[in-house]
């Protein structure tokens, strides 16, 4: 490269500006780099930084040192590369389209004391919606042979992954059962057993993959959802492009609660018919079902000023202001105006709000 | 109403096939029945009936019968149509020789039938790629590229020591790679198998001198030697029916990947980003693919430090999932749409 006058961000490294600071989301290597807004502002809309021009205009020694530090950082982390003005058009930006071939991307199916609402026809309806990923949450103990029959059906279906939550009890506690399940049903992506005597993670290693089994002490319910935390961040192309255009939590989601009612989200109050008398395909076309699907973080208070808005999971079930469906998630302790973070549950105000949600579901 | 039928020939481990089928189901609303034949040896039996009134070709797999005239479209992704192999016991050298010749005879007989089926698949169905594409001749393509005015590396195919020595004097650094297959798997007598791969290998003057110094006549095999081409970028370009999906691979930041980008560092993969080919390069590549009769394929090129676009090869069955994912290209959707439109046009 002859005339090195531009510093160009790699197309997969996308800067996002927040109120106090910015981040560069590296969607290829799944990393997030916090950077000062002053660095963000050096780039134009196409991710180009005019190097020669900036070096000419920043003649002050201190400014120049900062500029050189920025440039060194971007090159060292391989977030940007040097190229000439003439070469720059050869590097188009990444398409912002969200590519996902499914009417429903994934589904959560809950059960408590009965599993009567989970049957072969339901799985067929999900297949017709191209839903390839299912999470089953059994809040109470489940019959071992019934569960194995269900997993046999899934083994022959188009479903690609299954996530399982089981309640500790006779079978789930029995020696080796989780092991047998993982060995026999390769589509099980992860398995959590709740209500155990102790909390621990045991990873089952097998050739080419390791599928974790978690044992947790708590007895879980739908109220445990909605936590916003850095380890839930998804700096990758599918999640980022979805968040640009859709709600990162509710878009194309479906759930069936423990009583058999069809919902967009298991933690939200609205239901759209019962599986006994409503086809899933009809339920998702009912008014209101897709109400939040296109609500992006750009339209949500506080989140719209947050630099993490396109890699973050949203939550519309538990809100900071329960009556304002465009307020920020209750279980997020990050303040983008100060760029500081505290545990969401340490706030008395938030605890009181959560108490309000607990009362609603009890 | 009967669902439309799509035949997919692939391998069970090919992730791209699943991606395309997901789109196909989604776009067609499940209005398609997909018959997927995986790997080799999947045809249990074959029956061809022909007379002056009608023709019927039936393939039977383990669990179904498939009549070719009932297919609406077909995607050849990978693999080979093949019938179960006849087995021969080899007890001594003599029967081994007999078995070898019998094997050749049997293969020739089967090939006629398999090729006939292959020709009929092309004839009756909207088809994306053919099995014959997999065996496309690398030298034919290099020749074609050169004739179309696409830069190619200076190339030598020889088993003549003297010719190789002279070529080595001209270029201090050469690469050699296989002309036919990149790898093969050989089953072992006792258990398991061994996979032998022939990736791109760099050779220098010392290697050539060693070859030259070995006594004897010509070298065992005529092999491909090419001048080593300096890289600014490596380009992997997926081509589909006139459309280009190019990706630039920044392989030069890491010394370990200087020969072949596949030897990468998993923790810090090479930057792979969308790329825009210059229009003249696109035009010539399009002509190349059309002349070669390829509706899709992956083209490997190098952008040299002097900004020359050098053609290396086309892989008609190459991986494109990593390309589509790194660049957020809708290749899977476009292939699915191509297969669906093939049926619409009938």
Short mmCIF file of C-alpha atoms in Angstrom, two decimals, chain A residues 1-2 10-13 26 28-29 75-79 81 87 89-103 129-130 132 160 237 241 252, chain B residues 18-19 22-23 25-26 29 232-233 248 250 253-254 267-279 305 307 309 324-331 333:
data_model
loop_
_atom_site.label_atom_id
_atom_site.label_comp_id
_atom_site.label_asym_id
_atom_site.label_seq_id
_atom_site.Cartn_x
_atom_site.Cartn_y
_atom_site.Cartn_z
CA UNK A 1 0.00 0.00 0.00
CA UNK A 2 1.70 3.13 -1.21
CA UNK A 10 -12.16 -3.45 9.57
CA UNK A 11 -15.79 -3.91 8.50
CA UNK A 12 -16.42 -6.25 11.44
CA UNK A 13 -15.22 -3.65 13.98
CA UNK A 26 -15.27 -6.55 17.26
CA UNK A 28 -15.41 -11.31 14.36
CA UNK A 29 -13.36 -11.99 17.48
CA UNK A 75 -3.32 -1.08 14.89
CA UNK A 76 -2.10 -3.22 17.79
CA UNK A 77 -5.57 -4.67 18.41
CA UNK A 78 -6.05 -5.05 14.65
CA UNK A 79 -9.23 -3.00 14.74
CA UNK A 81 -5.63 -0.95 9.00
CA UNK A 87 -8.04 1.62 -2.06
CA UNK A 89 -13.75 1.89 -1.81
CA UNK A 90 -12.58 -1.75 -2.17
CA UNK A 91 -13.56 -2.27 1.48
CA UNK A 92 -17.34 -1.86 1.74
CA UNK A 93 -19.01 -1.81 5.12
CA UNK A 94 -20.66 -4.89 6.53
CA UNK A 95 -24.28 -5.37 5.50
CA UNK A 96 -26.52 -4.41 8.43
CA UNK A 97 -29.21 -6.88 7.44
CA UNK A 98 -30.24 -9.50 10.00
CA UNK A 99 -30.19 -12.86 8.25
CA UNK A 100 -32.24 -15.43 10.09
CA UNK A 101 -34.43 -17.96 8.26
CA UNK A 102 -37.13 -18.59 10.84
CA UNK A 103 -40.58 -17.28 11.74
CA UNK A 129 -42.43 -22.06 12.07
CA UNK A 130 -38.77 -23.08 11.41
CA UNK A 132 -34.93 -25.02 15.61
CA UNK A 160 -30.94 -28.33 16.24
CA UNK A 237 -22.90 -10.34 13.68
CA UNK A 241 -27.66 -6.88 13.31
CA UNK A 252 -39.40 -13.89 16.90
CA UNK B 18 -28.11 -27.23 6.52
CA UNK B 19 -27.95 -23.43 6.27
CA UNK B 22 -33.14 -23.71 6.52
CA UNK B 23 -33.66 -20.88 4.04
CA UNK B 25 -37.96 -24.24 4.19
CA UNK B 26 -38.41 -20.67 5.35
CA UNK B 29 -43.23 -22.12 3.70
CA UNK B 232 -1.12 -7.95 -0.13
CA UNK B 233 -4.42 -9.74 0.46
CA UNK B 248 -10.53 -10.19 1.71
CA UNK B 250 -5.62 -10.14 5.83
CA UNK B 253 -0.22 -9.59 9.52
CA UNK B 254 0.67 -13.01 10.88
CA UNK B 267 -7.48 -17.09 19.19
CA UNK B 268 -6.74 -14.31 16.76
CA UNK B 269 -8.17 -15.29 13.38
CA UNK B 270 -7.12 -13.35 10.33
CA UNK B 271 -9.31 -10.40 9.58
CA UNK B 272 -11.87 -11.44 6.97
CA UNK B 273 -13.97 -8.61 5.56
CA UNK B 274 -16.22 -7.91 2.57
CA UNK B 275 -14.38 -6.80 -0.53
CA UNK B 276 -15.36 -5.10 -3.76
CA UNK B 277 -13.68 -6.48 -6.87
CA UNK B 278 -12.84 -4.05 -9.67
CA UNK B 279 -15.38 -4.31 -12.47
CA UNK B 305 1.56 -5.65 -3.54
CA UNK B 307 -2.29 -4.44 -7.14
CA UNK B 309 -5.30 -9.75 -9.21
CA UNK B 324 -21.02 -15.84 4.41
CA UNK B 325 -20.75 -15.47 8.19
CA UNK B 326 -17.70 -13.22 8.29
CA UNK B 327 -19.08 -10.88 5.65
CA UNK B 328 -22.78 -11.16 6.55
CA UNK B 329 -23.48 -12.18 2.94
CA UNK B 330 -26.84 -13.77 2.14
CA UNK B 331 -25.30 -16.60 0.12
CA UNK B 333 -30.64 -17.37 0.97
#
